[in-house]
Amino acid sequence: MAEETVKTGEKNKAKTGNEVVIAIKGLKKSFGKKHVLKDINLEVKRSENVVVLGRSGTGKSVTIQCIVGLLRPDGGSLKVFGDEVAEMSDKELKQLRIKIGFLFQSGALYDSMTVRENLEFPLTRVLKLKDQGEIDKRVEDALTSVGLLEAIDKLPSDLSGGMRKRAGLARTIIVNPEIILYDEPTTGLDPITSREISDLILSIQKKYKTSSIIITHDMECARIAADRMLIMDDGVFIAEGTFEGLHKSKNKTVEAFFKDIL
Amino acid sequence: MAEEIAIPGWKKWLEGIGDQVEFFFKFFRNIFTGGFEWSEFVRQCYEIGYRSMMLVGITSFIMGVVLIVQLRPTLVAFGAASMLPKTLSVSFIREIGPVIIAIICAGKIASSIGAELGSMKVTEQLDAMEVSGANPLQYLVVTRILATTIMVPILSVIGDLIGLFGGFLALNLRDNMSFSLYFTKVVGSIDFSDFLPAFVKTIFFGFAIGFVGCYKGFHSNKGTESVGIAANSAVVTASLWIFVIDAIAVQVTSLLFYK
Ligand SMILES: Nc1ncnc2c1ncn2[C@@H]1O[C@H](COP(=O)(O)OP(=O)(O)OP(=O)(O)O)[C@@H](O)[C@H]1O
Ligand SMILES: [Mg+2]
C-alpha cells in the first residue's frame, strides 16, 4: 500500500484526494421497533479523516458496523470502494475486510492469547505471512507506535483498560489497512496518552494515505485528527463542517459538544 | 426486546433448528477449506482430553466399585457370584461407561466451550476476528468440535478400563480373585459386538458435546448474563443429545448385532 501511494505521485494528488472510498446514502437500520439509523448520508474520500461526534446510543457504532458488514442495513445504499456491501459474497466481504481496519470500542483483544499473539494473528491468518523475522519486526513496530512494547508478552487480563485499548489499536494498524474505522480510540485514556494516540491517528493518515472514520467524545482528538466533522443525533447527521466551522455553530446540540472549548 | 416475545415459541424453535443445520454445514465446509489450525487443534485436544482425565478416571473408578457392590447381593442370591465380572464388563462397556462419561464431559467440556465462546462473543472478540478477515469458524469451531470428537471416545476407553479395574478391587473386598482370572473373565465376556457399537456411539457423543458447546457459545446474545446462559444451555442440550443418540444407537445395534 505504501508503494502504491508513492507511485501515484504528486501530480495525481488532487485525484486521489477526491476518490470516494465510502459512500453511504439514506442508510437505515432498526432493531425491532427501535429505529437507530434513520437516514445516514456520508462520503469519505481517500486520505481523509472524518470525525463523528454524537451522544451515547445514537448509533455511531452501528453505522461503522454496517460498513464492515457486521450488521445488515435495512435500507439505503452503502458502498465501499464502489461496491455495495450488502450484495457482496462471503469471499468479496472477506477481501473487503482485509482492507478495512476496525478498532472496537472495547479493544476486543483475544483473551487467550498474549499481546504478541494477538498482533501476529492477523499477520499469519489474514495476510498469511510466513517470515518470522518480518512478523516480529511488524509486531514490535506496531507496539512501539502505541507505546506498549514492554507489555508484548502479557495476557490481556494483565493489562489495564487503556493498555488494552492501545493493544487493540496496534492490532488494527498492523496490517496497514486502507480504511480505518476507530470506535472511540482515546476513551478511557489519560490526556497524555490520548494526545499521543490522536497524533498517531494523524500520522498514520499522512504516512499511508488511509481514510478513517473516527468516533470520539474527545474534542482534543477531534481537533487534532479531523479533516471534517459530523455530528449525529437521533439517527441522522445534523451538522457537518471543520472543527473551526462547527465551533462557531449556533445549533444547540452542536454547541453542547464545544461548550468547554475556548 | 418487546417484539421478541411476540414471535411464537414454535417459530423460534424451528428457527433454532435451521440455525443449527446451517452451523453444521458451515463447520463441515470449514474443515476442508483453507489451512487447518493444527496448533490450536492440538491445544484443544490437550485442554479437552488431558484436563478431563482426572475427573473421568475418578468417576469411572467409583462407578466400577459401586456397581460391583450393588450387583453382588443379587447375583449371590441366584448363586451366580462368578458372573460378577461378566455382568460388570458387559454393562459397563456397552452402556454405563460411555453414557456416564459422556454426561460428565458434557458438564465439563460443553459448558466450558459454551462459556468461552460466549464470552468471546460478548466482548466482541468473535466480531473482531471476523472483521479482520480471519475465520473464527476455522480457528475456534472446527478445532474444538474435532477435538471433542476424538478425545471423548479416548476418554471413554480409558474410563472403561479404570472402571473395570475399580470393579476388580471391589470384588476383592469380599471374594478373592486373582487379577489374571478377573482379566480373563472380563476379556472372555466381551465381544467385538459389545465394544464396537459402544465405541462408535462415543464418537457421536463427542461430536454432540463439541457441536452444542460451540453453537451455544457462538449464538449467545450480547450481555454478560448470556455467558452463563450459553454455558448452562450447552450442558442441558448436550446431555439431552447424548440420551437421544444413545436411544438411537441402542435400536441400531440391537438390529445389527443382538438380533
Ligand atoms: N446488536 C444490537 N442489537 C440490538 N440493539 C442494538 C445492537 N447494537 C446496538 N443496538 C442499539 O442501537 C443503539 C445505538 O447503539 P450504538 O452502539 O451505535 O451507540 P453509540 O452511538 O455507539 O453510543 P456510545 O457512544 O455509547 O458507544 C443503542 O440504543 C443500542 O441499544
Ligand atoms: Mg459506540
XYZ file of C-alpha atoms and ligand atoms in Angstrom:
553
model
C 0.000 0.000 0.000
C 2.805 2.344 0.829
C 4.343 1.747 -2.616
C 1.019 2.370 -4.270
C 0.688 5.809 -2.750
C 4.255 6.661 -3.680
C 3.594 5.648 -7.285
C 0.542 7.861 -7.607
C 2.940 10.728 -7.078
C 2.433 14.431 -6.686
C 0.534 15.196 -9.873
C -2.283 12.761 -9.063
C -2.652 14.052 -5.578
C -5.794 16.012 -6.260
C -7.350 12.989 -7.943
C -6.648 10.521 -5.137
C -7.883 13.104 -2.676
C -11.227 13.152 -4.457
C -11.751 9.437 -4.788
C -14.711 8.452 -2.629
C -13.928 5.269 -0.712
C -17.035 5.086 1.455
C -20.365 6.295 0.108
C -23.443 5.970 2.299
C -26.859 7.141 1.101
C -30.075 7.004 3.082
C -28.840 4.231 5.361
C -31.468 2.817 7.700
C -31.168 0.292 10.495
C -33.654 -0.753 13.143
C -33.538 -3.242 15.954
C -37.103 -4.425 16.384
C -39.202 -1.287 16.704
C -36.218 0.822 17.654
C -35.125 2.890 14.657
C -31.468 3.501 15.337
C -30.256 4.803 11.983
C -32.897 6.814 10.161
C -31.206 8.472 7.229
C -27.445 8.409 7.249
C -25.602 10.089 4.390
C -21.848 10.139 4.381
C -18.980 10.235 1.953
C -15.403 9.607 2.941
C -12.650 10.388 0.469
C -9.261 8.796 0.173
C -6.823 10.056 2.748
C -9.498 11.862 4.707
C -10.124 11.710 8.436
C -13.783 12.115 9.275
C -14.683 12.511 12.926
C -18.169 11.563 14.079
C -19.493 13.034 17.298
C -22.754 12.197 18.936
C -24.419 11.371 22.184
C -24.204 7.901 23.605
C -26.610 5.469 21.989
C -27.301 7.492 18.836
C -25.996 4.774 16.523
C -22.382 5.682 15.813
C -21.071 2.194 16.446
C -23.965 0.702 14.492
C -23.022 2.832 11.471
C -19.458 1.593 11.276
C -20.546 -1.979 11.974
C -22.724 -1.718 8.869
C -19.699 -0.589 6.852
C -17.786 -3.808 7.560
C -20.871 -5.976 7.098
C -21.212 -6.992 10.734
C -24.741 -5.615 10.695
C -27.074 -5.685 7.706
C -28.715 -2.372 6.910
C -32.496 -2.339 6.438
C -32.397 0.204 3.660
C -30.326 2.685 1.722
C -27.069 2.192 -0.054
C -23.649 1.577 1.438
C -20.757 1.363 -0.976
C -17.133 0.807 -0.113
C -14.606 1.179 -2.946
C -17.641 1.476 -5.224
C -19.206 -1.868 -4.329
C -22.435 -2.369 -2.426
C -21.538 -4.141 0.842
C -24.923 -5.828 1.278
C -24.600 -7.525 -2.117
C -21.151 -8.958 -1.553
C -20.499 -12.683 -1.385
C -18.697 -14.072 1.650
C -15.474 -14.088 -0.316
C -15.805 -10.499 -1.505
C -16.694 -9.407 2.001
C -13.579 -11.099 3.310
C -11.449 -9.347 0.669
C -13.008 -6.045 1.666
C -12.463 -6.651 5.364
C -8.770 -7.196 4.782
C -8.590 -3.620 3.504
C -10.515 -2.198 6.464
C -9.130 -1.890 9.960
C -11.661 -1.813 12.751
C -10.876 -0.680 16.266
C -13.554 -1.916 18.637
C -14.781 0.310 21.411
C -13.766 -2.416 23.875
C -10.442 -3.244 22.214
C -11.689 -6.825 21.699
C -8.331 -8.477 22.333
C -8.329 -12.264 22.085
C -8.002 -13.036 25.752
C -6.468 -16.479 25.442
C -3.506 -15.009 23.550
C -0.675 -12.751 24.616
C -0.364 -9.292 23.116
C 2.250 -10.625 20.702
C -0.022 -13.470 19.554
C -2.898 -11.038 19.213
C -0.858 -8.940 16.826
C 0.531 -11.933 14.968
C -2.950 -13.309 14.396
C -3.965 -11.018 11.506
C -0.468 -11.249 10.021
C -0.380 -15.041 9.888
C -4.084 -15.790 9.410
C -5.120 -12.975 7.105
C -2.026 -11.684 5.332
C -0.575 -15.217 5.544
C 2.929 -14.000 6.262
C 5.451 -16.773 6.785
C 8.719 -14.982 7.537
C 9.012 -14.902 11.347
C 11.612 -12.129 11.170
C 9.234 -9.841 9.310
C 6.355 -10.763 11.609
C 8.410 -9.952 14.717
C 9.510 -6.669 13.254
C 5.989 -5.583 12.360
C 4.675 -6.592 15.782
C 7.403 -4.636 17.534
C 6.941 -1.584 15.293
C 3.190 -1.540 15.870
C 3.594 -1.881 19.628
C 6.252 0.800 19.717
C 3.948 3.213 17.925
C 1.293 2.784 20.636
C 3.942 2.769 23.393
C 3.251 -0.760 24.555
C 6.394 -2.668 23.680
C 7.096 -3.627 27.285
C 3.754 -5.464 27.506
C 4.416 -7.648 24.461
C 4.312 -10.971 26.306
C 1.471 -10.145 28.668
C -2.020 -11.562 28.517
C -4.882 -9.101 28.022
C -6.147 -9.896 31.518
C -2.903 -8.457 32.914
C -3.308 -5.151 31.087
C -5.103 -2.016 32.210
C -8.100 -0.742 30.247
C -6.053 1.872 28.442
C -3.318 -0.617 27.600
C -5.900 -2.987 26.128
C -7.226 -0.178 24.010
C -3.756 0.598 22.717
C -3.026 -3.066 22.032
C -6.292 -3.227 20.080
C -5.198 -0.190 18.112
C -1.843 -1.793 17.367
C -3.604 -4.921 16.113
C -5.796 -2.771 13.877
C -2.998 -0.780 12.252
C -0.511 -3.630 11.915
C -1.978 -4.798 8.597
C -1.782 -1.301 7.062
C -5.452 -1.081 6.113
C -6.646 1.412 3.502
C -9.596 2.409 5.634
C -9.589 2.504 9.411
C -12.729 2.760 11.498
C -11.892 3.876 15.003
C -14.561 3.415 17.657
C -13.592 5.770 20.474
C -9.817 5.348 20.215
C -8.997 7.608 23.139
C -11.850 6.951 25.562
C -10.555 5.866 28.941
C -7.025 7.092 28.329
C -5.169 9.766 30.255
C -4.721 13.141 28.486
C -1.087 12.469 27.600
C -1.718 9.056 26.053
C -4.873 10.402 24.371
C -2.823 13.071 22.768
C -0.254 10.516 21.592
C -2.969 8.320 20.102
C -4.531 11.298 18.339
C -1.132 12.200 16.906
C -0.667 8.587 15.876
C -4.000 8.603 14.025
C -2.912 11.725 12.205
C 0.498 10.333 11.336
C -0.984 7.074 10.021
C -3.212 9.136 7.755
C -0.312 11.203 6.459
C 2.037 8.260 6.048
C -0.247 5.675 4.461
C -2.970 7.931 2.979
C -5.591 5.995 4.897
C -9.179 7.117 5.076
C -10.683 6.998 8.513
C -13.895 7.407 10.379
C -13.132 8.303 13.963
C -15.908 8.072 16.507
C -14.989 10.001 19.591
C -16.202 12.072 22.502
C -12.733 13.530 22.878
C -12.697 17.052 21.440
C -8.921 17.246 21.632
C -8.711 14.139 19.444
C -11.245 15.642 17.049
C -9.287 18.879 16.839
C -6.044 17.078 16.088
C -7.261 14.396 13.703
C -10.328 15.723 11.907
C -10.333 16.974 8.331
C -14.080 17.127 8.584
C -16.538 16.548 11.405
C -20.095 15.268 11.512
C -22.497 15.356 14.409
C -25.011 12.574 14.781
C -28.200 12.890 16.704
C -31.141 10.536 16.771
C -30.101 8.519 13.737
C -29.218 11.345 11.359
C -26.299 13.710 10.885
C -27.420 17.150 11.999
C -24.267 19.135 11.277
C -21.136 18.923 9.198
C -18.041 21.030 8.915
C -14.480 21.602 10.015
C -13.612 21.837 13.674
C -13.466 25.627 13.494
C -16.638 25.830 11.435
C -18.699 23.786 13.856
C -17.167 25.594 16.784
C -18.958 28.744 15.637
C -22.271 26.955 15.098
C -25.322 28.212 16.931
C -27.115 24.838 16.896
C -27.843 23.769 20.488
C -26.652 20.181 20.158
C -23.508 21.250 18.336
C -22.811 23.949 20.892
C -23.091 21.408 23.675
C -20.125 19.496 22.297
C -17.973 22.584 22.037
C -19.004 24.295 25.237
C -15.762 23.517 27.072
C -13.569 24.564 24.161
C -12.348 28.128 24.135
C -36.951 -6.655 23.227
C -40.740 -6.485 23.440
C -41.036 -7.619 19.817
C -39.198 -10.822 20.506
C -41.920 -12.027 22.839
C -44.397 -11.611 20.004
C -42.661 -14.335 17.952
C -44.386 -17.636 18.762
C -42.347 -20.281 20.526
C -42.594 -22.927 17.829
C -41.352 -20.491 15.218
C -38.297 -19.669 17.297
C -37.703 -23.351 17.861
C -37.828 -24.033 14.119
C -35.513 -21.111 13.504
C -33.136 -22.581 16.055
C -33.127 -25.901 14.198
C -32.452 -24.093 10.935
C -29.576 -22.189 12.507
C -28.092 -25.418 13.834
C -28.268 -27.109 10.448
C -26.630 -24.083 8.857
C -23.960 -24.080 11.550
C -23.312 -27.748 10.883
C -22.746 -27.177 7.180
C -20.538 -24.193 7.873
C -18.485 -26.341 10.232
C -18.243 -29.082 7.655
C -17.204 -26.725 4.857
C -14.578 -25.137 7.044
C -12.858 -28.425 7.816
C -11.700 -28.643 4.255
C -11.303 -25.029 3.159
C -8.232 -23.006 3.914
C -5.485 -24.020 6.280
C -6.180 -26.344 9.158
C -5.283 -24.837 12.526
C -3.046 -27.628 13.779
C -1.562 -25.897 16.791
C -4.944 -24.761 18.080
C -6.323 -28.261 17.467
C -3.533 -29.851 19.500
C -4.013 -27.293 22.248
C -7.723 -28.081 22.363
C -7.069 -31.823 22.482
C -4.833 -31.195 25.458
C -7.348 -28.892 27.153
C -10.290 -31.143 26.462
C -8.677 -34.538 26.830
C -5.886 -34.319 29.322
C -7.652 -31.872 31.614
C -10.705 -34.132 31.869
C -8.710 -37.295 32.525
C -8.724 -36.976 36.309
C -12.445 -36.376 36.533
C -13.291 -39.190 34.152
C -10.876 -41.519 35.969
C -12.298 -40.881 39.410
C -15.931 -41.188 38.340
C -15.315 -44.363 36.357
C -13.419 -45.910 39.237
C -16.225 -45.167 41.649
C -18.845 -46.434 39.192
C -16.933 -49.714 38.880
C -16.738 -50.140 42.634
C -20.358 -49.167 43.244
C -21.706 -51.453 40.535
C -19.930 -54.473 41.979
C -21.092 -53.666 45.496
C -24.680 -53.226 44.268
C -24.743 -56.231 41.949
C -23.109 -58.643 44.303
C -26.018 -59.452 46.677
C -28.426 -60.080 43.801
C -26.074 -62.339 41.914
C -25.054 -64.171 45.085
C -28.738 -64.795 45.841
C -29.005 -66.560 42.485
C -25.783 -68.421 43.143
C -24.195 -66.576 40.283
C -21.372 -64.746 42.059
C -18.948 -65.980 39.444
C -20.912 -63.970 36.862
C -19.936 -60.678 38.504
C -17.020 -59.840 36.204
C -19.082 -60.612 33.112
C -22.089 -58.640 34.300
C -19.949 -55.673 35.180
C -17.937 -55.645 31.997
C -20.879 -56.027 29.658
C -22.997 -53.383 31.380
C -20.074 -51.020 31.823
C -18.698 -51.242 28.330
C -21.970 -51.347 26.475
C -23.857 -48.682 28.285
C -22.871 -47.266 31.630
C -19.318 -46.260 30.833
C -19.972 -44.379 27.577
C -23.090 -42.609 28.823
C -21.804 -41.607 32.247
C -18.510 -40.430 30.822
C -20.252 -38.507 28.060
C -22.528 -36.822 30.588
C -19.513 -35.880 32.691
C -17.821 -34.499 29.590
C -20.964 -32.580 28.689
C -20.821 -30.974 32.122
C -17.162 -30.159 31.913
C -16.368 -29.622 28.244
C -19.595 -28.389 26.630
C -20.052 -25.842 29.401
C -16.507 -24.552 29.161
C -16.649 -24.269 25.372
C -20.035 -22.544 25.615
C -18.757 -20.124 28.240
C -15.502 -19.427 26.423
C -17.054 -18.718 23.036
C -19.966 -16.934 24.701
C -17.635 -14.553 26.475
C -15.693 -14.037 23.255
C -18.966 -13.074 21.632
C -19.900 -10.692 24.430
C -16.522 -8.977 24.413
C -16.684 -8.641 20.605
C -13.715 -10.953 20.054
C -15.684 -13.050 17.564
C -16.682 -9.908 15.681
C -13.103 -8.680 15.779
C -11.847 -11.927 14.314
C -14.443 -11.872 11.578
C -13.892 -8.222 10.736
C -10.157 -8.739 10.479
C -10.830 -11.125 7.595
C -9.803 -14.175 9.613
C -12.192 -17.065 10.011
C -13.440 -17.653 13.555
C -15.189 -20.866 12.494
C -11.969 -22.339 11.269
C -9.906 -21.240 14.213
C -12.371 -21.755 17.051
C -15.142 -24.086 15.989
C -13.552 -26.668 13.712
C -10.680 -27.258 16.130
C -12.949 -27.643 19.159
C -15.509 -29.922 17.551
C -12.846 -32.183 16.078
C -11.005 -32.252 19.402
C -14.084 -33.387 21.335
C -14.986 -35.893 18.620
C -11.588 -37.501 19.044
C -10.993 -37.034 22.759
C -14.354 -38.176 24.174
C -14.011 -41.713 22.698
C -10.462 -41.906 24.039
C -11.639 -40.738 27.456
C -14.395 -43.356 27.317
C -11.941 -46.167 26.633
C -9.718 -45.007 29.469
C -12.763 -44.662 31.714
C -13.891 -48.196 30.811
C -10.506 -49.594 31.804
C -10.399 -47.693 35.068
C -13.998 -48.658 35.866
C -13.245 -52.328 35.297
C -10.187 -52.006 37.491
C -12.344 -50.419 40.203
C -14.663 -53.381 39.884
C -11.748 -55.736 40.385
C -10.712 -54.005 43.595
C -14.279 -54.020 44.917
C -14.614 -57.683 44.091
C -11.517 -58.402 46.119
C -13.037 -56.820 49.210
C -15.199 -59.922 49.599
C -14.043 -62.594 47.224
C -10.540 -63.472 46.420
C -9.950 -63.341 42.729
C -6.551 -63.005 41.126
C -6.158 -60.213 38.650
C -5.314 -62.631 35.886
C -8.513 -64.621 36.467
C -10.580 -61.425 36.577
C -8.889 -60.196 33.448
C -9.506 -63.467 31.612
C -13.166 -63.455 32.624
C -13.644 -59.841 31.548
C -11.936 -60.267 28.220
C -13.725 -63.552 27.634
C -17.103 -61.986 28.227
C -16.684 -59.023 25.953
C -17.351 -59.414 22.292
C -16.396 -57.202 19.452
C -20.130 -56.542 19.191
C -20.094 -55.151 22.722
C -17.184 -52.863 22.220
C -17.588 -51.551 18.676
C -21.114 -50.083 18.845
C -20.301 -48.533 22.212
C -17.149 -47.003 20.806
C -18.905 -45.680 17.727
C -21.575 -44.007 19.802
C -18.954 -42.221 21.909
C -17.722 -40.627 18.691
C -21.199 -39.200 18.198
C -21.339 -38.169 21.856
C -18.047 -36.330 21.429
C -19.288 -34.591 18.317
C -22.529 -33.571 20.032
C -20.636 -32.148 23.012
C -18.338 -30.033 20.852
C -21.042 -29.002 18.422
C -23.560 -27.935 21.044
C -20.899 -26.100 23.079
C -19.694 -24.176 20.028
C -23.183 -23.467 18.718
C -24.438 -22.138 22.032
C -21.344 -20.007 22.545
C -21.350 -18.658 19.013
C -25.029 -17.798 19.074
C -25.212 -16.324 22.542
C -26.592 -12.836 22.938
C -24.511 -9.851 23.821
C -24.624 -9.135 27.532
C -22.796 -10.593 30.484
C -25.601 -12.860 31.629
C -25.661 -14.586 28.243
C -22.309 -16.214 29.002
C -23.921 -18.088 31.867
C -26.945 -18.889 29.731
C -24.729 -20.189 26.930
C -22.770 -22.442 29.290
C -25.878 -23.674 31.013
C -27.901 -24.431 27.909
C -24.840 -26.084 26.351
C -24.780 -28.619 29.198
C -28.516 -29.205 29.163
C -28.754 -29.554 25.395
C -25.630 -31.704 25.094
C -26.895 -34.057 27.820
C -30.221 -34.352 26.067
C -28.491 -35.081 22.773
C -26.439 -37.795 24.460
C -29.549 -39.631 25.628
C -31.238 -39.249 22.259
C -28.156 -40.563 20.447
C -27.961 -43.392 22.975
C -31.570 -44.355 22.360
C -30.997 -44.392 18.603
C -27.723 -46.292 18.991
C -29.391 -48.993 21.080
C -32.005 -49.566 18.387
C -29.435 -49.681 15.632
C -27.082 -52.027 17.499
C -29.803 -54.419 18.541
C -30.908 -54.640 14.916
C -27.379 -55.181 13.680
C -25.765 -57.306 16.386
C -28.040 -58.765 19.022
C -30.924 -59.972 16.849
N -26.798 -5.746 18.071
C -27.738 -4.931 18.552
N -28.967 -5.394 18.839
C -29.932 -4.586 19.313
N -29.762 -3.271 19.543
C -28.560 -2.742 19.291
C -27.483 -3.546 18.778
N -26.413 -2.744 18.613
C -26.800 -1.526 19.006
N -28.086 -1.501 19.403
C -28.844 -0.331 19.855
O -28.609 0.697 18.937
C -28.466 1.939 19.595
C -27.188 2.627 19.132
O -26.069 1.883 19.590
P -24.587 2.301 19.287
O -23.733 1.254 19.889
O -24.429 2.562 17.847
O -24.443 3.653 20.083
P -23.228 4.642 20.052
O -23.682 5.842 19.317
O -22.031 3.949 19.567
O -23.094 5.001 21.586
P -21.789 5.073 22.514
O -21.228 6.420 22.350
O -22.329 4.876 23.893
O -20.884 3.983 22.096
C -28.493 1.653 21.070
O -29.726 2.058 21.577
C -28.368 0.166 21.185
O -29.188 -0.301 22.219
Mg -20.394 3.090 20.414
